[in-house]
Coordinates of C-alpha atoms in Angstrom, one line a residue:
M49 CA 41.9 28.2 -11.0
T50 CA 37.9 27.3 -12.6
Q51 CA 35.6 29.5 -11.3
S52 CA 33.4 26.9 -9.0
N53 CA 36.5 26.7 -7.3
V54 CA 37.5 30.4 -6.8
A55 CA 32.8 30.5 -5.5
A56 CA 33.9 27.8 -2.9
R57 CA 37.1 29.4 -1.5
E58 CA 34.6 32.4 -1.9
A59 CA 31.6 30.5 0.4
A60 CA 34.1 29.0 2.8
P61 CA 34.4 29.5 6.1
A62 CA 36.2 32.8 7.8
T63 CA 40.0 31.2 9.0
V64 CA 39.8 29.2 12.3
P65 CA 40.7 30.6 15.1
A66 CA 44.5 29.8 16.3
Q67 CA 43.3 27.4 19.3
L68 CA 41.3 24.7 17.4
G69 CA 44.7 23.5 15.9
P70 CA 46.0 23.9 12.1
V71 CA 43.9 25.1 9.6
D72 CA 43.8 23.6 5.6
A73 CA 44.2 26.2 2.4
D74 CA 40.4 27.2 2.7
G75 CA 40.9 27.9 6.2
K76 CA 38.7 25.2 8.2
P77 CA 40.3 23.3 11.1
R78 CA 42.9 20.1 9.5
F79 CA 40.8 16.6 10.7
R80 CA 41.5 13.6 8.7
L81 CA 38.0 13.1 6.7
G82 CA 39.4 9.7 6.5
P83 CA 36.9 7.9 10.0
L84 CA 34.8 11.5 8.9
Y85 CA 33.6 9.4 5.4
L86 CA 32.0 6.6 7.6
T87 CA 30.8 8.1 11.2
L88 CA 29.3 10.9 8.7
P89 CA 26.8 9.0 6.6
L90 CA 27.1 6.8 9.8
A91 CA 25.5 9.6 11.8
N92 CA 23.3 10.6 8.9
I93 CA 20.9 7.0 8.8
A94 CA 20.6 6.7 12.5
L95 CA 19.0 10.2 11.9
Y96 CA 16.9 8.8 8.3
L97 CA 15.9 5.6 10.7
V98 CA 14.3 7.6 12.4
W99 CA 12.5 10.0 10.3
M100 CA 12.0 6.9 8.1
G101 CA 11.2 4.2 10.5
V102 CA 8.7 6.3 12.7
G103 CA 7.6 8.7 10.0
S104 CA 6.3 6.0 7.5
F105 CA 5.6 3.2 9.2
L106 CA 5.7 3.5 12.3
I107 CA 2.9 6.5 13.1
P108 CA 0.4 5.5 10.5
I109 CA 0.5 2.1 12.0
Q110 CA 0.2 3.2 15.8
V111 CA -3.0 6.0 14.0
T112 CA -4.3 2.6 12.4
E113 CA -3.9 0.5 15.7
I114 CA -5.5 3.3 17.8
K115 CA -8.9 4.7 15.5
G116 CA -9.2 0.9 14.3
H117 CA -9.0 1.7 10.5
P118 CA -6.9 3.5 8.0
D119 CA -7.2 7.3 8.9
P120 CA -5.6 10.3 6.7
E121 CA -7.3 12.6 8.6
A122 CA -5.7 11.7 12.2
L123 CA -2.4 11.0 10.3
K124 CA -2.4 14.5 9.4
N125 CA -3.1 16.0 12.9
A126 CA -0.8 13.1 14.5
V127 CA 1.9 14.5 12.3
A128 CA 2.1 17.7 11.4
V129 CA 3.1 19.3 14.9
G130 CA 6.3 17.7 14.6
A131 CA 6.9 19.2 11.8
A132 CA 6.4 22.6 13.2
L133 CA 7.7 21.7 15.9
A134 CA 10.9 20.7 14.1
A135 CA 11.5 24.0 11.8
I136 CA 11.6 25.8 15.2
G137 CA 14.2 23.2 16.4
N138 CA 16.5 23.5 13.2
P139 CA 18.4 26.8 14.0
I140 CA 17.9 27.0 17.1
F141 CA 19.7 25.1 18.5
G142 CA 22.5 25.5 15.1
Q143 CA 22.7 29.1 16.9
I144 CA 23.3 28.0 20.2
S145 CA 25.2 25.0 18.5
D146 CA 27.3 28.4 16.9
R147 CA 28.1 30.4 20.5
T148 CA 28.8 27.2 22.8
R149 CA 33.0 26.6 23.8
S150 CA 33.2 23.9 25.3
R151 CA 36.9 21.1 25.7
W152 CA 34.5 19.2 23.3
G153 CA 34.2 21.9 20.5
R154 CA 31.0 23.2 19.3
R155 CA 28.1 20.6 18.0
A156 CA 29.5 17.1 19.9
P157 CA 28.0 18.8 23.1
W158 CA 24.9 19.0 21.7
M159 CA 24.7 16.1 19.7
L160 CA 25.4 14.6 22.1
V161 CA 22.3 15.8 24.9
C162 CA 19.3 16.0 22.1
T163 CA 20.7 12.5 21.6
L164 CA 20.2 11.3 24.9
L165 CA 16.3 13.4 24.7
G166 CA 15.7 12.5 22.0
A167 CA 16.1 8.2 22.7
G168 CA 14.3 8.4 25.4
A169 CA 11.0 10.6 24.1
L170 CA 11.1 8.4 21.3
C171 CA 10.0 5.7 23.5
W172 CA 7.4 7.5 25.5
Q173 CA 6.1 7.9 22.0
A174 CA 6.1 3.7 22.3
N175 CA 3.2 3.6 24.5
A176 CA 1.5 6.8 22.6
T177 CA -2.2 5.6 23.0
S178 CA -4.5 8.4 21.2
I179 CA -3.8 10.9 18.0
G180 CA -2.8 13.7 20.6
M181 CA -0.8 11.9 22.8
L182 CA 0.9 10.8 19.6
A183 CA 1.2 13.9 17.9
I184 CA 2.8 16.1 21.3
T185 CA 5.2 12.8 21.2
W186 CA 6.6 13.5 18.3
G187 CA 5.9 16.9 18.4
C188 CA 8.9 16.5 21.1
V189 CA 10.9 14.2 18.9
Q190 CA 11.3 16.2 15.9
F191 CA 12.4 19.0 18.0
I192 CA 15.4 17.2 20.6
L193 CA 16.3 15.7 17.4
N194 CA 16.4 18.8 14.7
G195 CA 18.6 19.9 17.7
F196 CA 21.0 17.6 16.6
Q197 CA 20.2 17.3 12.8
A198 CA 21.1 21.0 13.2
A199 CA 24.6 20.1 14.8
L200 CA 25.1 16.7 12.9
T201 CA 25.0 19.0 9.2
A202 CA 26.4 22.2 10.3
A203 CA 30.1 19.5 10.5
M204 CA 30.7 19.4 6.5
P205 CA 30.9 22.8 6.9
D206 CA 32.9 23.2 10.5
R207 CA 35.5 19.7 8.9
V208 CA 35.1 19.1 4.9
P209 CA 37.0 21.8 2.6
P210 CA 34.9 22.8 -1.0
T211 CA 36.9 20.0 -3.0
K212 CA 36.4 17.6 -1.5
Y213 CA 31.7 18.4 -1.1
G214 CA 30.3 15.9 -3.7
I215 CA 31.9 12.7 -2.5
M216 CA 30.7 14.3 0.7
S217 CA 28.1 15.0 0.1
G218 CA 27.3 11.9 -1.3
L219 CA 27.9 10.1 1.4
V220 CA 25.4 12.2 3.5
G221 CA 22.7 11.5 1.4
L222 CA 22.9 7.9 1.8
G223 CA 21.1 8.7 5.5
I224 CA 17.6 8.4 3.7
P225 CA 17.9 5.1 1.0
L226 CA 19.7 3.2 3.9
G227 CA 18.4 4.5 6.9
T228 CA 14.3 3.1 4.6
I229 CA 15.9 -0.1 4.1
V230 CA 16.7 -0.7 7.3
A231 CA 13.6 0.6 8.7
A232 CA 12.0 -1.6 5.6
Y233 CA 14.0 -4.6 7.0
T234 CA 13.2 -4.8 10.1
I235 CA 10.2 -2.7 10.5
G236 CA 7.5 -4.1 7.5
G237 CA 9.7 -7.4 5.6
I238 CA 10.2 -7.7 2.4
D239 CA 8.0 -8.8 0.1
L240 CA 10.6 -11.0 -2.1
S241 CA 7.5 -12.2 -4.4
K242 CA 8.4 -9.4 -6.7
L243 CA 11.5 -10.9 -7.0
G244 CA 10.5 -14.8 -8.3
Y245 CA 11.4 -15.8 -5.0
D246 CA 9.8 -17.3 -2.2
G247 CA 8.5 -15.3 1.9
I248 CA 9.4 -11.9 2.9
V249 CA 13.4 -11.5 4.2
G250 CA 13.1 -9.5 7.6
G251 CA 10.2 -7.9 9.5
F252 CA 10.5 -10.8 12.4
D253 CA 6.4 -11.4 12.8
G254 CA 6.0 -7.7 13.1
K255 CA 7.7 -8.2 16.6
F256 CA 8.9 -4.1 15.8
A257 CA 5.8 -2.9 14.2
G258 CA 4.7 -1.4 17.5
E259 CA 7.1 -0.9 20.0
K260 CA 9.7 -2.6 20.3
G261 CA 10.5 -0.7 16.7
Y262 CA 10.5 2.4 19.0
Y263 CA 12.9 0.8 21.3
L264 CA 15.1 -0.7 18.5
I265 CA 15.6 2.8 16.7
A266 CA 16.7 4.7 20.0
A267 CA 19.4 2.1 20.7
F268 CA 20.4 2.6 17.4
L269 CA 20.6 6.3 18.0
V270 CA 22.3 5.9 20.1
A271 CA 25.3 3.8 19.6
A272 CA 25.5 5.9 17.1
V273 CA 26.3 9.2 17.6
V274 CA 28.7 7.6 20.4
I275 CA 30.2 6.3 17.6
F276 CA 31.2 9.4 15.4
L277 CA 31.9 11.0 18.6
L278 CA 34.6 8.8 19.9
V279 CA 35.9 7.9 16.6
T280 CA 35.8 11.6 14.5
P281 CA 36.2 14.5 18.1
D282 CA 36.0 18.0 17.3
R283 CA 38.0 20.3 18.7
S284 CA 38.8 21.9 21.7
N285 CA 37.2 25.4 21.5
K286 CA 36.9 27.2 24.3
G287 CA 39.6 29.4 23.1
M288 CA 37.7 31.1 20.4
A289 CA 36.0 34.4 20.6
V290 CA 32.8 34.7 21.1
D291 CA 29.7 38.2 21.4
R292 CA 28.7 38.2 24.7
F293 CA 25.1 37.2 25.0
D294 CA 22.4 39.5 23.5
L295 CA 18.8 38.4 23.5
K296 CA 17.8 40.9 20.9
K297 CA 20.6 40.2 18.8
F298 CA 19.8 36.2 19.4
I299 CA 16.6 36.9 18.2
S300 CA 17.2 39.1 15.1
N301 CA 20.5 36.5 14.4
F302 CA 18.1 33.8 13.0
G303 CA 17.0 35.2 9.3
V304 CA 19.2 36.1 6.7
D305 CA 18.0 39.1 4.2
P306 CA 17.7 37.3 1.4
R307 CA 18.8 41.3 -1.3
K308 CA 22.3 40.2 0.1
H309 CA 22.2 36.5 -0.1
P310 CA 19.7 35.7 -3.1
D311 CA 21.7 32.6 -3.7
F312 CA 21.2 31.2 0.1
A313 CA 17.5 32.5 -0.9
W314 CA 17.2 29.8 -4.4
A315 CA 18.5 27.4 -2.6
F316 CA 16.5 27.1 0.3
I317 CA 13.4 27.9 -2.4
S318 CA 15.4 24.9 -5.0
R319 CA 15.4 22.3 -2.0
F320 CA 11.9 23.3 -0.5
G321 CA 10.1 22.1 -3.1
V322 CA 12.0 19.1 -4.3
V323 CA 11.4 17.9 -0.9
A324 CA 8.2 18.7 -0.7
G325 CA 7.3 17.4 -3.7
Y326 CA 8.6 14.4 -2.7
F327 CA 7.2 14.4 1.3
T328 CA 3.5 15.0 -0.4
V329 CA 3.4 11.5 -1.8
L330 CA 5.3 9.3 0.9
T331 CA 3.3 10.4 3.6
Y332 CA 0.6 9.0 2.3
N333 CA 2.9 6.1 0.8
M334 CA 1.2 3.6 2.7
Y335 CA -2.5 4.5 2.1
I336 CA -1.9 5.3 -1.5
L337 CA -0.9 1.0 -1.2
M338 CA -4.2 0.7 0.6
E339 CA -6.6 2.6 -1.2
Y340 CA -5.8 3.0 -4.8
V341 CA -3.2 0.2 -5.0
K342 CA -5.5 -1.9 -3.6
V343 CA -3.5 -4.3 -1.7
K344 CA -4.9 -6.5 1.0
P345 CA -4.2 -5.1 4.8
Q346 CA -2.1 -8.1 5.1
D347 CA -0.2 -7.6 2.7
V348 CA 0.7 -3.7 3.4
N349 CA 3.8 -3.8 5.5
S350 CA 6.1 -6.1 3.3
T351 CA 5.1 -4.7 0.0
M352 CA 6.1 -1.0 1.4
G353 CA 9.2 -2.5 2.8
F354 CA 9.8 -4.3 -0.6
L355 CA 9.1 -0.5 -2.4
M356 CA 10.9 1.4 0.3
V357 CA 13.9 -0.4 0.0
V358 CA 14.1 -0.7 -4.6
N359 CA 13.6 3.0 -4.4
A360 CA 16.9 3.6 -1.4
L361 CA 18.5 0.7 -4.2
S362 CA 18.3 4.0 -6.4
T363 CA 19.0 6.3 -4.6
V364 CA 22.0 4.5 -2.9
V365 CA 23.4 4.4 -6.6
A366 CA 23.0 7.0 -8.3
A367 CA 24.1 10.0 -4.6
L368 CA 27.3 7.8 -5.4
F369 CA 27.3 7.6 -8.7
I370 CA 26.5 12.1 -9.4
G371 CA 29.0 12.6 -5.7
K372 CA 32.2 11.5 -7.8
L373 CA 31.0 13.5 -11.5
V374 CA 30.2 16.3 -9.2
D375 CA 34.0 16.5 -7.4
R376 CA 35.3 15.5 -11.0
F377 CA 34.1 18.5 -13.1
G378 CA 33.1 21.0 -10.6
R379 CA 29.2 21.2 -11.8
I380 CA 26.2 21.6 -9.4
K381 CA 23.9 23.0 -11.2
P382 CA 22.7 20.3 -14.1
F383 CA 22.3 17.8 -12.2
V384 CA 20.0 19.7 -9.4
L385 CA 18.0 20.9 -12.9
G386 CA 18.2 17.3 -13.7
S387 CA 16.8 15.3 -10.4
G388 CA 13.8 17.6 -10.6
V389 CA 12.1 17.1 -14.6
L390 CA 13.6 13.4 -13.7
A391 CA 11.4 13.6 -10.1
A392 CA 8.6 15.3 -12.3
L393 CA 8.5 11.9 -14.7
S394 CA 8.4 9.7 -12.0
L395 CA 5.0 10.4 -10.6
F396 CA 3.2 9.3 -13.6
I397 CA 4.4 6.4 -13.8
P398 CA 1.8 5.4 -10.8
M399 CA -1.5 7.4 -12.6
V400 CA -0.7 4.9 -16.2
S401 CA -0.1 1.7 -13.9
G402 CA -1.3 1.9 -10.7
T403 CA 0.0 -1.7 -9.8
V404 CA 2.2 -2.4 -7.5
N405 CA 4.6 -3.4 -10.6
G406 CA 3.8 0.2 -11.6
M407 CA 4.6 1.3 -8.1
A408 CA 8.2 -0.9 -8.3
V409 CA 9.1 1.5 -11.6
F410 CA 8.2 4.4 -9.8
N411 CA 10.2 4.0 -7.1
I412 CA 13.3 2.8 -9.6
V413 CA 13.5 6.2 -11.0
N414 CA 12.6 8.5 -8.4
G415 CA 15.1 6.3 -6.1
L416 CA 17.4 8.0 -9.4
A417 CA 16.6 11.1 -9.5
F418 CA 16.1 12.0 -5.8
G419 CA 20.3 10.2 -5.4
M420 CA 21.3 12.5 -8.4
Y421 CA 19.1 15.3 -6.3
M422 CA 20.5 13.8 -2.8
A423 CA 24.5 14.1 -3.8
V424 CA 24.9 17.5 -4.9
D425 CA 22.1 19.5 -2.8
M426 CA 24.7 19.3 0.9
A427 CA 27.6 20.8 -1.9
L428 CA 25.2 23.3 -3.0
I429 CA 24.4 24.2 0.8
T430 CA 27.0 24.4 1.8
R431 CA 28.5 26.7 -0.6
V432 CA 26.4 30.0 -0.4
L433 CA 26.8 30.0 3.6
P434 CA 26.1 33.6 4.1
R435 CA 29.4 33.2 6.9
G436 CA 31.6 30.6 9.0
E437 CA 30.8 31.2 12.0
D438 CA 27.2 30.6 11.8
A439 CA 27.2 27.7 9.7
G440 CA 25.1 25.8 12.7
K441 CA 22.3 28.7 12.9
D442 CA 22.8 28.4 9.1
M443 CA 22.3 25.3 8.6
G444 CA 19.5 25.5 11.0
L445 CA 17.6 27.7 9.0
I446 CA 18.2 26.0 5.4
N447 CA 16.8 22.7 7.1
I448 CA 13.8 24.3 7.7
A449 CA 13.4 23.6 3.8
N450 CA 13.1 19.5 5.4
A451 CA 11.1 20.4 8.3
A452 CA 8.4 23.2 6.7
P453 CA 7.0 20.5 4.1
Q454 CA 6.5 17.4 6.1
V455 CA 4.2 20.8 7.7
A456 CA 3.1 21.4 4.7
A457 CA 2.9 17.6 2.9
P458 CA -0.4 15.8 5.5
F459 CA -2.3 18.9 4.2
I460 CA -1.6 19.6 0.8
A461 CA -2.4 15.8 0.7
S462 CA -5.5 15.3 1.8
W463 CA -6.7 18.4 0.3
I464 CA -6.2 16.9 -2.6
V465 CA -7.0 13.0 -1.8
S466 CA -10.8 14.6 -0.5
T467 CA -10.5 16.6 -3.5
W468 CA -10.0 14.8 -6.5
D469 CA -9.2 11.4 -5.0
Y470 CA -5.4 9.6 -5.7
E471 CA -4.8 10.9 -9.0
A472 CA -4.3 13.9 -8.8
L473 CA -1.5 13.4 -6.6
F474 CA 1.0 12.5 -8.6
P475 CA 0.4 15.4 -10.8
I476 CA 0.7 17.7 -8.1
C477 CA 4.0 16.6 -6.2
A478 CA 4.8 16.0 -9.7
C479 CA 4.6 20.0 -10.5
I480 CA 6.2 21.2 -6.9
A481 CA 8.9 19.5 -7.9
L482 CA 9.9 19.9 -10.7
V483 CA 9.6 24.1 -9.2
G484 CA 12.0 23.6 -7.1
A485 CA 14.6 22.1 -9.0
L486 CA 14.3 25.0 -11.4
A487 CA 15.0 27.4 -8.6
V488 CA 18.9 26.6 -8.3
V489 CA 19.2 28.0 -11.9
R490 CA 18.8 32.1 -10.1
V491 CA 21.6 30.7 -7.5
K492 CA 25.0 32.1 -9.5
S493 CA 27.3 32.0 -6.9
V494 CA 27.4 27.6 -7.7
Q495 CA 28.0 26.7 -12.0

């Protein structure tokens, strides 16, 4: 048995009680993985259609309409509250789902409840008429749907054997690029003139660049989750033991001692850095095109759609290819390091060529880097979870490394742009991403 397989087995969740049905050699309930290869990525695509479609398209559009002009300060205020609530919602709902006992399992009830409430909050946000109302509604969406995300991400440590972490991590990682493609196609449209073709694909004459876009995304989210729950249902866990509820213990259990679990802490730092470098640029993507590349206002949405699709396709290619290599060779850290170096290098391209073509090359290289990282991210995180029975809470904690950079990104980007202009945004983000990738070197239990 290789060192990586030993580490994987040591990191696997504790044996599941007999009431949950047959288990495999790693102590996990034996589920059919075939349907999960489809439903888990589909649910993740729906989730990231919210994060990318609303966060990258609909909110900047709303802010511009409310203020009458592009306003980075207003955009910062609109998104920061939501990201802060996301950081709180993930571990809270994760720990609640860990303690849930029902005929539908631990995660399914919270996935359904949070999805329905989140879809309702999206419809509310569609009608926001002020920056304050936009901030409040986006905060509700983020808080609620991070409860769904905590339950969804726990499906991998709950159901997937460690020998399949690489390919499943790659498939789950498709959520961001494919969610981006769907958002770009339906909301902004994709300008094919950059590929030598005439016209714009999708966009639907701006039909979904407003409240109808919110309704469409909410409907897609509900449909994807219903498919997940019907096609790949969880098992009853009513017979699974649970400690009597103690509020003090519940609150104290949110933390993970970095001295006892240093690999978990370093994995958290690594994800935080990589995601912060990515989102600090992504948050200002539309304004970069307007004010740095000088794209005409009427062409911004379709140009942004084209660039996001280029980035997404590159991410898909890298995620699928690297995911298979991880399972084959059992090594993760070299790919994390490689993704950080490549991401840092990509961020220098817009400095050299501040044009649409330069941004296209940047998005290709950056997409490959991010796809490489997404292919191994979940595989790395799942291997360093402290306790299998706390998978929901611990995945919720690690998901803060996704949400917290979104809190910091608008403030960091606004400060950088106001102090040094857009030219400084790229090298600073490159350094942040590189530091995050280097942190993975300190993870000892994973090769």
